[in-house]
Amino acid sequence: MKTTLSHQVEPASVETKDRPGLGRRQVHAVAGCYFVASFAALGLPPYLTEILPELGDEAARWAGLLYIVPTIFGAIGAPLWGRLADRFGRKRLLLRAQLGLAAAFLLAGWADSMGTFVAALVLQGILGGTFAASNGYLGAALEGNALSRALTLMQGSARAALVFAPIVVGSLSPWLSPHRQYALLAVLPLTAAVMLAALPEPPRAPAAAARKAEAAAETDVVQAPEAGSGTAVEPAGHGPLASLRALYALEFAFVFSTVISFPYLIALIKERIPGTGPAVSGVLFALPHMCYLVAAMAVHAVFRTRPRLGIALGFGCIALGLAGHGLVDSLAGFIVVRLVLGAGLTLGLVCLSVLAADCAKGRAPGGLFGSIEFFSKAGAVAAGVAAAAGNDWFGPAAPVVTGTAIAVATVLAITAAPVLLPRLLRTRRSSRCLR
């Protein structure tokens, strides 16, 4: 059944007019600040299996669960912080996130008991949220292709941290334990806060437009007809909520299938290749993220008009790469499967950024990216729990088997049941979030 609205409201009704915009240098500055702030948050958790024995957990049995403690509390706080950013200012909340990370890192680095260390990880999750805050800041000043490129660059900052941080941490570990490196790296988010203080504050949404956005988000809508039918069916300024639900589901599945291999990867490498040093393990951990840094912008240019194809190929490569982790037992084999996983990581992240940028049109960006971050972190939480359980029951190869199953199931859902992902996964023909 199709419903026609008595009038149409342009999708740019929320924060798309009179935006100051951001120059390339300013976008790069935001991405650079996220890189330095996330160095410890993304680079040190792979070494929890070495940190925990110093705190009394000799077998590091809690590594998988502690890996996701910041994620759990970050997921809880992300939507709230996003709404507060829309109300009180994105720059202000972004600065808050950087300073919160610095405080949490200092506490983690000086913790001498398991309880204190866990408390620091909890604070990291509650007070952090720099990725969602940065995306909300960018979403208030950019839109369309410019925003999707900026989001792709932001993911590049995250990948760069995952590339360089494990290598640096592994290289420094003979002189300073990964545990104490938390305190040293606390200076990085402090530096980022100083840099961000010089950037402009994007405008807040007009009150009336914000109320329209909130009302539309709570309204059930009839599925839209095909593009070009000339009939409008969405609530004011929005695509159907099914599109957002599909984006959230893809975000959850993608993060789950990739993150599940992180906590016990170094343990798996040591089991399959005895004698592997921490520096080599760090390089192997970083390889998929290196792929993103090399190819992300080229992939964006190719797949920005065909996100469904890119996401399907991405999950297919993730499935192949993770399955290979369970089979290889040589350095060359690990290099190959990590590169295949990197291809999937790049395709998935880029295409999800394209979809997120489309969905940002007509929506208050803080709330939107806070919600996306919630589902992303929920996927990471589920992955950490599954990794810990699988490792305890079947060994360090079990998490990659679980991740393979989720990736395969997602590929089948995308290719065999496209009706479950209406419009969101189609090529970009509309200015609204209907792909």
CSV table of C-alpha atoms in Angstrom, one decimal:
chain,number,residue,atom,x,y,z
A,1,MET,CA,0.0,0.0,0.0
A,2,LYS,CA,1.4,3.4,-1.0
A,3,THR,CA,0.8,6.6,0.9
A,4,THR,CA,1.2,10.1,-0.6
A,5,LEU,CA,2.1,13.0,1.6
A,6,SER,CA,0.2,16.2,1.1
A,7,HIS,CA,3.6,18.0,0.7
A,8,GLN,CA,7.2,17.1,0.5
A,9,VAL,CA,10.0,18.4,2.7
A,10,GLU,CA,13.5,18.5,1.3
A,11,PRO,CA,15.9,16.0,2.9
A,12,ALA,CA,18.2,18.8,3.7
A,13,SER,CA,15.8,20.3,6.2
A,14,VAL,CA,18.2,19.5,9.1
A,15,GLU,CA,21.5,21.2,9.1
A,16,THR,CA,22.2,21.2,5.4
A,17,LYS,CA,21.6,25.0,4.8
A,18,ASP,CA,24.1,27.7,5.7
A,19,ARG,CA,26.7,25.2,6.8
A,20,PRO,CA,30.2,26.7,7.1
A,21,GLY,CA,31.7,23.6,5.6
A,22,LEU,CA,35.2,22.4,6.4
A,23,GLY,CA,38.4,22.8,4.3
A,24,ARG,CA,40.5,19.8,3.4
A,25,ARG,CA,43.1,20.8,6.0
A,26,GLN,CA,40.4,21.0,8.7
A,27,VAL,CA,39.0,17.5,7.8
A,28,HIS,CA,42.6,16.1,7.9
A,29,ALA,CA,43.1,17.8,11.3
A,30,VAL,CA,40.1,16.0,12.7
A,31,ALA,CA,41.3,12.7,11.3
A,32,GLY,CA,44.8,13.3,12.6
A,33,CYS,CA,43.5,14.1,16.1
A,34,TYR,CA,41.5,10.9,16.1
A,35,PHE,CA,44.6,9.0,15.1
A,36,VAL,CA,46.8,10.2,17.9
A,37,ALA,CA,44.0,9.9,20.5
A,38,SER,CA,43.2,6.3,19.5
A,39,PHE,CA,46.8,5.1,19.4
A,40,ALA,CA,46.6,3.5,22.9
A,41,ALA,CA,42.9,2.6,22.7
A,42,LEU,CA,43.4,0.5,19.5
A,43,GLY,CA,47.0,-0.5,19.8
A,44,LEU,CA,47.3,-1.8,23.4
A,45,PRO,CA,44.3,-4.2,23.7
A,46,PRO,CA,46.0,-6.9,21.5
A,47,TYR,CA,48.6,-7.1,24.2
A,48,LEU,CA,46.2,-7.8,27.0
A,49,THR,CA,47.5,-11.4,27.0
A,50,GLU,CA,50.8,-9.9,28.2
A,51,ILE,CA,49.4,-7.2,30.4
A,52,LEU,CA,47.1,-9.4,32.5
A,53,PRO,CA,49.7,-11.7,34.0
A,54,GLU,CA,51.3,-8.6,35.6
A,55,LEU,CA,47.9,-8.0,37.4
A,56,GLY,CA,47.4,-11.6,38.6
A,57,ASP,CA,45.7,-13.3,35.7
A,58,GLU,CA,48.6,-15.6,34.8
A,59,ALA,CA,46.8,-17.4,32.0
A,60,ALA,CA,45.2,-14.2,30.7
A,61,ARG,CA,41.8,-15.9,30.7
A,62,TRP,CA,40.0,-12.6,31.0
A,63,ALA,CA,41.7,-11.0,27.9
A,64,GLY,CA,38.6,-11.5,25.6
A,65,LEU,CA,36.2,-10.0,28.1
A,66,LEU,CA,38.4,-7.1,29.1
A,67,TYR,CA,39.0,-6.4,25.4
A,68,ILE,CA,35.4,-5.3,25.2
A,69,VAL,CA,34.9,-3.6,28.6
A,70,PRO,CA,35.6,-0.1,27.0
A,71,THR,CA,33.3,-1.1,24.1
A,72,ILE,CA,30.4,-2.1,26.4
A,73,PHE,CA,30.4,1.2,28.2
A,74,GLY,CA,31.2,3.1,25.0
A,75,ALA,CA,28.1,1.6,23.4
A,76,ILE,CA,25.9,2.6,26.4
A,77,GLY,CA,27.1,6.2,26.3
A,78,ALA,CA,27.4,6.8,22.5
A,79,PRO,CA,23.8,7.7,21.8
A,80,LEU,CA,23.6,9.9,24.8
A,81,TRP,CA,26.8,11.8,24.0
A,82,GLY,CA,25.6,12.1,20.4
A,83,ARG,CA,22.3,13.8,21.4
A,84,LEU,CA,24.1,16.0,23.9
A,85,ALA,CA,26.5,17.1,21.0
A,86,ASP,CA,23.5,18.0,18.9
A,87,ARG,CA,22.1,20.1,21.7
A,88,PHE,CA,25.2,21.7,23.2
A,89,GLY,CA,27.8,21.7,20.4
A,90,ARG,CA,29.9,19.0,18.6
A,91,LYS,CA,33.2,20.6,19.2
A,92,ARG,CA,32.6,20.8,23.0
A,93,LEU,CA,31.7,17.2,23.2
A,94,LEU,CA,34.6,16.2,21.0
A,95,LEU,CA,37.0,17.9,23.4
A,96,ARG,CA,35.3,16.2,26.3
A,97,ALA,CA,35.9,12.8,24.7
A,98,GLN,CA,39.7,13.5,24.2
A,99,LEU,CA,40.2,14.7,27.8
A,100,GLY,CA,38.2,11.7,29.1
A,101,LEU,CA,40.5,9.3,27.2
A,102,ALA,CA,43.6,11.0,28.6
A,103,ALA,CA,42.3,10.5,32.2
A,104,ALA,CA,41.4,6.9,31.6
A,105,PHE,CA,44.8,6.1,30.1
A,106,LEU,CA,46.7,7.6,33.0
A,107,LEU,CA,44.7,5.5,35.4
A,108,ALA,CA,45.2,2.3,33.4
A,109,GLY,CA,49.0,2.9,33.1
A,110,TRP,CA,49.4,3.3,36.9
A,111,ALA,CA,47.0,0.6,38.0
A,112,ASP,CA,48.6,-2.1,40.2
A,113,SER,CA,45.6,-4.3,40.6
A,114,MET,CA,43.0,-6.0,38.4
A,115,GLY,CA,40.2,-3.9,39.9
A,116,THR,CA,41.9,-0.6,39.2
A,117,PHE,CA,42.7,-1.6,35.7
A,118,VAL,CA,39.2,-2.7,35.0
A,119,ALA,CA,37.9,0.6,36.4
A,120,ALA,CA,40.2,2.5,34.0
A,121,LEU,CA,38.8,0.5,31.1
A,122,VAL,CA,35.3,1.3,32.2
A,123,LEU,CA,36.1,5.0,32.3
A,124,GLN,CA,37.7,4.8,28.9
A,125,GLY,CA,34.4,3.6,27.5
A,126,ILE,CA,32.2,6.1,29.4
A,127,LEU,CA,34.4,9.1,28.8
A,128,GLY,CA,35.7,8.3,25.4
A,129,GLY,CA,33.7,8.0,22.2
A,130,THR,CA,36.1,10.0,20.1
A,131,PHE,CA,35.2,8.3,16.8
A,132,ALA,CA,31.4,9.0,17.0
A,133,ALA,CA,32.1,12.5,18.3
A,134,SER,CA,34.5,13.2,15.4
A,135,ASN,CA,32.0,11.8,12.8
A,136,GLY,CA,29.2,13.9,14.3
A,137,TYR,CA,31.4,17.0,14.0
A,138,LEU,CA,32.1,16.2,10.4
A,139,GLY,CA,28.5,15.3,9.7
A,140,ALA,CA,27.4,18.8,10.9
A,141,ALA,CA,29.6,20.5,8.3
A,142,LEU,CA,29.6,18.1,5.3
A,143,GLU,CA,27.2,16.0,3.4
A,144,GLY,CA,27.0,13.6,0.4
A,145,ASN,CA,30.2,12.6,-1.3
A,146,ALA,CA,32.3,15.0,0.7
A,147,LEU,CA,31.0,13.4,4.0
A,148,SER,CA,31.5,9.8,2.7
A,149,ARG,CA,35.1,10.7,1.8
A,150,ALA,CA,35.6,12.3,5.2
A,151,LEU,CA,34.2,9.2,6.9
A,152,THR,CA,36.5,7.0,4.8
A,153,LEU,CA,39.4,9.1,5.9
A,154,MET,CA,38.3,8.7,9.5
A,155,GLN,CA,38.3,5.0,9.1
A,156,GLY,CA,41.8,5.4,7.6
A,157,SER,CA,42.9,7.1,10.8
A,158,ALA,CA,41.6,4.1,12.8
A,159,ARG,CA,43.3,1.7,10.5
A,160,ALA,CA,46.5,3.7,10.7
A,161,ALA,CA,46.4,3.4,14.5
A,162,LEU,CA,45.8,-0.3,14.3
A,163,VAL,CA,48.8,-0.6,11.9
A,164,PHE,CA,51.4,1.5,13.8
A,165,ALA,CA,50.3,1.1,17.4
A,166,PRO,CA,50.8,-2.7,17.8
A,167,ILE,CA,54.2,-2.4,16.0
A,168,VAL,CA,55.3,0.5,18.2
A,169,VAL,CA,54.0,-1.2,21.4
A,170,GLY,CA,55.7,-4.5,20.4
A,171,SER,CA,59.0,-2.7,19.7
A,172,LEU,CA,58.9,-0.7,22.9
A,173,SER,CA,57.9,-3.7,25.1
A,174,PRO,CA,61.5,-4.8,25.9
A,175,TRP,CA,62.1,-1.4,27.6
A,176,LEU,CA,58.6,-0.5,28.8
A,177,SER,CA,55.8,-3.0,29.4
A,178,PRO,CA,52.5,-2.6,27.4
A,179,HIS,CA,50.8,-2.0,30.7
A,180,ARG,CA,52.9,1.1,31.6
A,181,GLN,CA,52.7,2.4,28.0
A,182,TYR,CA,49.1,3.3,28.7
A,183,ALA,CA,50.4,6.2,31.0
A,184,LEU,CA,53.0,7.3,28.4
A,185,LEU,CA,50.4,7.4,25.6
A,186,ALA,CA,48.0,9.5,27.6
A,187,VAL,CA,49.8,12.5,26.3
A,188,LEU,CA,48.4,11.9,22.8
A,189,PRO,CA,44.7,12.7,23.5
A,190,LEU,CA,45.8,15.7,25.4
A,191,THR,CA,47.7,16.9,22.3
A,192,ALA,CA,44.7,16.2,20.2
A,193,ALA,CA,42.5,18.3,22.4
A,194,VAL,CA,44.9,21.2,22.0
A,195,MET,CA,44.8,20.9,18.2
A,196,LEU,CA,41.0,20.6,18.1
A,197,ALA,CA,40.5,23.8,20.2
A,198,ALA,CA,41.5,25.8,17.1
A,199,LEU,CA,38.7,24.3,14.8
A,200,PRO,CA,35.4,26.0,14.3
A,201,GLU,CA,32.1,24.9,15.9
A,202,PRO,CA,29.5,23.6,13.4
A,203,PRO,CA,26.1,25.1,13.9
A,204,ARG,CA,23.5,23.3,15.9
A,205,ALA,CA,20.2,22.2,14.3
A,206,PRO,CA,17.4,24.7,14.4
A,207,ALA,CA,14.9,23.7,17.2
A,208,ALA,CA,12.0,23.2,14.8
A,209,ALA,CA,14.1,21.1,12.4
A,210,ALA,CA,15.5,19.0,15.3
A,211,ARG,CA,11.9,18.3,16.5
A,212,LYS,CA,10.9,17.2,13.0
A,213,ALA,CA,13.9,14.9,12.9
A,214,GLU,CA,13.1,13.3,16.3
A,215,ALA,CA,9.4,13.0,15.4
A,216,ALA,CA,10.2,11.3,12.1
A,217,ALA,CA,12.6,8.9,13.7
A,218,GLU,CA,9.8,7.7,16.0
A,219,THR,CA,7.2,7.3,13.2
A,220,ASP,CA,6.5,4.0,11.4
A,221,VAL,CA,6.6,4.5,7.6
A,222,VAL,CA,5.2,2.6,4.6
A,223,GLN,CA,7.9,1.2,2.4
A,224,ALA,CA,8.8,3.5,-0.4
A,225,PRO,CA,8.0,2.7,-4.0
A,226,GLU,CA,10.6,2.4,-6.7
A,227,ALA,CA,12.6,5.5,-7.5
A,228,GLY,CA,11.0,7.6,-10.2
A,229,SER,CA,7.5,6.7,-9.3
A,230,GLY,CA,6.8,10.3,-8.3
A,231,THR,CA,5.1,9.3,-5.0
A,232,ALA,CA,6.5,10.4,-1.7
A,233,VAL,CA,6.0,8.1,1.2
A,234,GLU,CA,8.6,9.0,3.8
A,235,PRO,CA,8.0,11.2,6.8
A,236,ALA,CA,9.4,14.7,6.5
A,237,GLY,CA,12.9,14.6,5.3
A,238,HIS,CA,13.6,11.0,5.9
A,239,GLY,CA,13.9,7.7,4.1
A,240,PRO,CA,12.2,4.6,5.6
A,241,LEU,CA,13.3,3.4,8.9
A,242,ALA,CA,13.9,0.0,7.4
A,243,SER,CA,16.9,1.5,5.7
A,244,LEU,CA,18.5,2.5,9.0
A,245,ARG,CA,17.7,-0.8,10.5
A,246,ALA,CA,19.5,-2.5,7.6
A,247,LEU,CA,22.5,-0.2,8.0
A,248,TYR,CA,22.6,-1.0,11.8
A,249,ALA,CA,22.4,-4.7,11.1
A,250,LEU,CA,25.3,-4.6,8.5
A,251,GLU,CA,27.4,-2.5,10.9
A,252,PHE,CA,26.8,-5.1,13.7
A,253,ALA,CA,27.6,-8.1,11.5
A,254,PHE,CA,30.7,-6.4,10.0
A,255,VAL,CA,32.2,-5.5,13.3
A,256,PHE,CA,31.5,-8.9,14.8
A,257,SER,CA,33.1,-10.8,12.0
A,258,THR,CA,36.2,-8.7,11.9
A,259,VAL,CA,36.8,-8.0,15.6
A,260,ILE,CA,36.3,-11.6,16.8
A,261,SER,CA,39.8,-12.5,15.5
A,262,PHE,CA,41.5,-9.6,17.3
A,263,PRO,CA,41.8,-10.7,21.0
A,264,TYR,CA,43.5,-14.1,20.5
A,265,LEU,CA,45.3,-13.5,17.1
A,266,ILE,CA,48.7,-13.1,18.7
A,267,ALA,CA,48.1,-16.3,20.8
A,268,LEU,CA,47.1,-18.1,17.6
A,269,ILE,CA,50.2,-16.9,15.8
A,270,LYS,CA,52.4,-18.1,18.6
A,271,GLU,CA,50.7,-21.5,18.6
A,272,ARG,CA,51.0,-22.0,14.9
A,273,ILE,CA,54.5,-20.4,14.5
A,274,PRO,CA,56.5,-21.0,17.7
A,275,GLY,CA,59.2,-18.5,18.4
A,276,THR,CA,57.4,-15.6,16.6
A,277,GLY,CA,58.5,-12.3,18.2
A,278,PRO,CA,56.2,-9.5,19.3
A,279,ALA,CA,57.3,-7.2,16.4
A,280,VAL,CA,56.4,-9.9,13.8
A,281,SER,CA,53.1,-10.6,15.5
A,282,GLY,CA,52.3,-6.9,15.5
A,283,VAL,CA,53.0,-6.6,11.7
A,284,LEU,CA,50.7,-9.6,11.0
A,285,PHE,CA,48.0,-8.0,13.2
A,286,ALA,CA,48.4,-4.8,11.2
A,287,LEU,CA,48.4,-6.2,7.7
A,288,PRO,CA,44.6,-5.9,7.0
A,289,HIS,CA,44.6,-2.3,8.1
A,290,MET,CA,47.6,-1.6,5.9
A,291,CYS,CA,45.4,-2.8,3.0
A,292,TYR,CA,42.8,-0.2,3.9
A,293,LEU,CA,45.4,2.6,4.0
A,294,VAL,CA,46.6,1.7,0.6
A,295,ALA,CA,43.3,1.1,-1.2
A,296,ALA,CA,40.5,2.9,0.6
A,297,MET,CA,40.2,6.0,-1.6
A,298,ALA,CA,40.4,4.0,-4.8
A,299,VAL,CA,37.7,1.6,-3.5
A,300,HIS,CA,35.6,4.6,-2.6
A,301,ALA,CA,35.8,5.9,-6.1
A,302,VAL,CA,34.8,2.6,-7.6
A,303,PHE,CA,32.0,1.5,-5.2
A,304,ARG,CA,30.4,4.8,-4.0
A,305,THR,CA,27.6,4.1,-6.5
A,306,ARG,CA,27.3,0.4,-5.9
A,307,PRO,CA,27.5,-0.2,-2.2
A,308,ARG,CA,25.6,-3.5,-2.2
A,309,LEU,CA,28.2,-5.1,-4.5
A,310,GLY,CA,31.0,-3.8,-2.4
A,311,ILE,CA,29.5,-5.0,0.9
A,312,ALA,CA,28.8,-8.5,-0.5
A,313,LEU,CA,32.3,-8.8,-1.9
A,314,GLY,CA,33.7,-7.5,1.4
A,315,PHE,CA,31.9,-10.1,3.5
A,316,GLY,CA,33.0,-12.8,1.0
A,317,CYS,CA,36.6,-11.8,1.4
A,318,ILE,CA,36.2,-11.7,5.2
A,319,ALA,CA,34.8,-15.2,5.2
A,320,LEU,CA,37.7,-16.5,3.1
A,321,GLY,CA,40.3,-14.8,5.1
A,322,LEU,CA,39.0,-15.9,8.5
A,323,ALA,CA,38.6,-19.5,7.3
A,324,GLY,CA,42.2,-19.4,6.2
A,325,HIS,CA,43.3,-18.4,9.7
A,326,GLY,CA,42.1,-21.8,10.9
A,327,LEU,CA,44.2,-23.7,8.3
A,328,VAL,CA,47.5,-22.0,7.9
A,329,ASP,CA,50.6,-22.8,9.9
A,330,SER,CA,53.4,-20.8,8.3
A,331,LEU,CA,54.4,-17.1,8.1
A,332,ALA,CA,53.7,-17.0,4.4
A,333,GLY,CA,50.3,-18.5,4.9
A,334,PHE,CA,49.4,-16.0,7.6
A,335,ILE,CA,50.5,-13.1,5.3
A,336,VAL,CA,48.2,-14.3,2.6
A,337,VAL,CA,45.1,-14.8,4.7
A,338,ARG,CA,45.6,-11.5,6.5
A,339,LEU,CA,45.8,-9.7,3.1
A,340,VAL,CA,42.5,-11.4,2.0
A,341,LEU,CA,40.9,-10.3,5.2
A,342,GLY,CA,42.3,-6.8,4.5
A,343,ALA,CA,40.5,-6.7,1.2
A,344,GLY,CA,37.2,-7.5,2.9
A,345,LEU,CA,37.9,-5.0,5.6
A,346,THR,CA,38.5,-2.3,3.0
A,347,LEU,CA,35.4,-3.0,0.9
A,348,GLY,CA,33.1,-3.2,3.9
A,349,LEU,CA,34.3,-0.1,5.7
A,350,VAL,CA,34.3,2.0,2.6
A,351,CYS,CA,30.8,1.0,1.5
A,352,LEU,CA,29.4,1.3,5.1
A,353,SER,CA,30.8,4.9,5.1
A,354,VAL,CA,28.9,5.6,1.8
A,355,LEU,CA,25.7,4.4,3.3
A,356,ALA,CA,26.2,6.3,6.5
A,357,ALA,CA,26.8,9.5,4.6
A,358,ASP,CA,23.6,9.0,2.7
A,359,CYS,CA,21.6,8.4,5.8
A,360,ALA,CA,23.1,11.5,7.4
A,361,LYS,CA,21.1,13.7,5.0
A,362,GLY,CA,18.1,15.2,6.9
A,363,ARG,CA,19.2,13.9,10.3
A,364,ALA,CA,21.0,15.5,13.3
A,365,PRO,CA,24.5,14.0,12.9
A,366,GLY,CA,25.3,13.6,16.5
A,367,GLY,CA,22.4,11.3,17.2
A,368,LEU,CA,22.8,9.3,14.0
A,369,PHE,CA,26.5,8.6,14.4
A,370,GLY,CA,26.0,7.9,18.1
A,371,SER,CA,23.4,5.2,17.1
A,372,ILE,CA,25.7,3.8,14.5
A,373,GLU,CA,28.5,3.6,17.1
A,374,PHE,CA,26.1,1.8,19.5
A,375,PHE,CA,25.6,-1.0,17.0
A,376,SER,CA,29.2,-1.1,16.0
A,377,LYS,CA,30.3,-1.4,19.6
A,378,ALA,CA,27.5,-4.0,20.2
A,379,GLY,CA,29.1,-6.1,17.5
A,380,ALA,CA,32.4,-5.7,19.1
A,381,VAL,CA,31.0,-6.7,22.5
A,382,ALA,CA,29.4,-9.8,21.0
A,383,ALA,CA,32.6,-10.7,19.2
A,384,GLY,CA,34.7,-10.4,22.4
A,385,VAL,CA,32.3,-12.6,24.4
A,386,ALA,CA,32.2,-15.2,21.5
A,387,ALA,CA,36.1,-15.0,21.3
A,388,ALA,CA,36.5,-15.6,25.0
A,389,ALA,CA,34.1,-18.5,25.1
A,390,GLY,CA,35.5,-20.1,21.9
A,391,ASN,CA,39.0,-19.8,23.1
A,392,ASP,CA,38.2,-21.4,26.5
A,393,TRP,CA,36.4,-24.3,24.9
A,394,PHE,CA,38.2,-25.0,21.6
A,395,GLY,CA,41.4,-22.9,21.6
A,396,PRO,CA,42.5,-19.7,19.8
A,397,ALA,CA,41.3,-21.0,16.3
A,398,ALA,CA,37.6,-21.1,17.4
A,399,PRO,CA,37.0,-17.3,17.1
A,400,VAL,CA,38.0,-17.2,13.4
A,401,VAL,CA,35.6,-20.1,12.7
A,402,THR,CA,32.7,-18.2,14.4
A,403,GLY,CA,33.6,-15.1,12.4
A,404,THR,CA,33.6,-17.1,9.2
A,405,ALA,CA,30.1,-18.4,9.9
A,406,ILE,CA,28.7,-14.8,10.5
A,407,ALA,CA,30.4,-13.4,7.4
A,408,VAL,CA,29.0,-16.3,5.2
A,409,ALA,CA,25.5,-15.8,6.7
A,410,THR,CA,25.7,-12.1,5.9
A,411,VAL,CA,26.7,-12.7,2.3
A,412,LEU,CA,23.8,-15.0,1.9
A,413,ALA,CA,21.4,-12.4,3.4
A,414,ILE,CA,22.6,-9.8,1.0
A,415,THR,CA,22.6,-11.8,-2.2
A,416,ALA,CA,19.8,-14.3,-1.6
A,417,ALA,CA,17.3,-12.0,0.3
A,418,PRO,CA,17.7,-8.5,-1.0
A,419,VAL,CA,14.1,-7.8,0.0
A,420,LEU,CA,15.3,-7.7,3.6
A,421,LEU,CA,17.6,-4.7,2.7
A,422,PRO,CA,15.3,-2.5,0.7
A,423,ARG,CA,16.6,0.5,-1.1
A,424,LEU,CA,19.6,0.9,1.3
A,425,LEU,CA,21.7,-1.4,-0.8
A,426,ARG,CA,20.7,-0.1,-4.2
A,427,THR,CA,22.6,2.3,-6.3
A,428,ARG,CA,22.4,5.9,-5.4
A,429,ARG,CA,19.5,7.5,-7.4
A,430,SER,CA,17.9,9.5,-4.6
A,431,SER,CA,19.2,12.2,-2.4
A,432,ARG,CA,17.5,10.5,0.6
A,433,CYS,CA,18.6,7.5,2.6
A,434,LEU,CA,16.8,4.9,0.4
A,435,ARG,CA,19.7,2.8,-1.0
